[in-house]
């Protein structure tokens, strides 16, 4: 197990290196420069400013310098926020996004699993159709539509929650609801489909024949097996939730990282783009590793390799 | 066995939770909504800011938000009043030498920094040197000072040491500035963010972290900037009791929050969380009859650049003249932009530059030089086609890819190809950066472009088009035009009346040559609470002035 994890961590580092390299060169292909007054400066003046940021060096040298900084944990200084380290930007902005993402994922998954279960149990019944409709709506209607609707109804008309902005827990309620619709609908769909399939399989029939009580069959034999595909989708979903949604953050004026990331791309803020990309990639590979380890726990049939010791 | 696995599962679940929550621990502790009610009769206003403040370093600042908050929390030699006249700031008086090249400013002795140090002439010398020092990497330093202050360009390129910059302090309260050329608008420049003073000891103490947060800033303006760091989305301007003119300042506090979504802004306004919001064009129709609705004209103008080097058709004056008259500007401002913008029939915007003697607006005196006129356009067009010996022309229209720009570009292309028989226009909508690249490389036929003023003088718009000028980039060249602009900067530099005559003449030539085709002057629509009193918009420099503002009754 330890050796397996060790090897996975090694691969993770390689993955991150490849991502860093790819995004570095892709970023260099972005049109424009990080200058803000580009239309006002002569070529010579531009060169002087770029010199300060080390952008006059040949690209390979910039790349080596960048990797050098990275190894020392230095993500550089933002081009947009003058003198401000990228690490600080990530720390400032990651918090609200992660909090919202976590809340939405938690509540969304729990509710989704619940809906899925109910739907599967009342297979082809009224509740099944109701939750299927909710699931279809949830996955097909974009979350900013919900966000705008929630804002108008619960903040402007009813005045139960703040319209937008960040600070207290009450500020997180509406964005969390808007964000959780998608994981909820996804979870509901997967759990329902799997449960229906599992409940039709022969071992369930066997269990029934043995006279095991219905709740025990549903939860012990059926539910657990239906979780595997759910975990597969929850992983990447978790990453996308935690790294913030640009649209939701914009609508609710939340100082999150999703919005910041998009902005730094528009501003050609190279160090911030790189830092954010790497942070997202890191989160992704770590969560994938956790998911892989989880598989083995949930279903003993899926054995992780490397258990030779 | 099963229990053990289940508990392991739980542990993993917790791990995930901790991992994702670790970043969230320090969130949500600061701030809280905006205080809408002022306690103890404090005068408080709440505003929206369109984005975070990317920089509070006067040398590195380049954008409107940076200049906005520098302008309120700091003060340079002069400040612009409601009618764009320079009024006392740190300077109380100045003298100009006979050759107009040496300006001597007398500074007030009662101005202090928020750390208690006096504001002296040395602070200006240090700040201006820093702005052009190549090590600073400033963009606006060389741009605003180059060709104005003696040796600014040479210092920036490293040809002479920074001490050679034409600014000295013979004593603590006298500042002597030597100029490269006579610059009649120099006083307005001293109100600009790049020309603000800096406390050398403080800046050097802070080193690389200077101007990244409230703690690493020092102020000398009407307000101090509180609760701020680079990525903040909430902060306040708080009355600076140490400001030399503190008794004039009536506001105790102005809170700002960053909100970008147009509907959210309006919702915040409707629920009383903020005292002002701008309106995008899709919301204008809904709120145009609202009692709090108002329009604020700005000083940015937008026009078509016609590149004479890539497509030979555009080298033909009649073809250009036809294009300049062939689109309905009123329809563009009223139906597409729909935000109070006005059609432009010349280059220099309205309500920007008053004529030296009469005080009349430059735009009014210069008049409508190019108007929408399909008949005339068709005539020019036919003549042009004949001269070129062709019966059809294909042109590419380069424009921005923002939502409102897309609609406008579409409309322009449609108007041109409908009104000018034989013309087909293809659209190329690209992000701003790419458009600038295309502009620099002169890789376009027609381009929707715009310009905002860098100082209070028509020259800021007109000198763009001198032969081979850095912003010309469309191959326009008219020696007569060049001479008029050159004279205004040299032989006539001390005679403002004559300079303005030259500018009138130059603008006329520019429009007769149909070098560019004006489209509109930008304005913005707002909802403003009656509580907001005396906040005005600067024609140049930073946008909103709060120094003389106050809080009125809510109704």
Coordinates of C-alpha atoms in Angstrom, one line a residue, chain B residues 83 85 351-365 497 500:
Chain B
X83 CA -15.3 72.7 -14.1
X85 CA -10.0 74.1 -13.5
X351 CA -17.5 69.1 -22.8
X352 CA -13.8 68.5 -22.8
X353 CA -11.7 71.4 -24.0
X354 CA -13.1 75.0 -23.5
X355 CA -11.7 77.6 -26.0
X356 CA -9.0 79.8 -24.3
X357 CA -10.8 83.2 -24.5
X358 CA -14.5 82.6 -25.0
X359 CA -14.7 79.5 -22.9
X360 CA -17.0 78.0 -25.5
X361 CA -16.7 74.3 -26.0
X362 CA -14.2 73.2 -28.7
X363 CA -16.7 70.8 -30.1
X364 CA -19.3 73.4 -30.6
X365 CA -16.9 75.9 -32.2
X497 CA -5.4 81.2 -28.6
X500 CA -6.6 76.4 -30.5

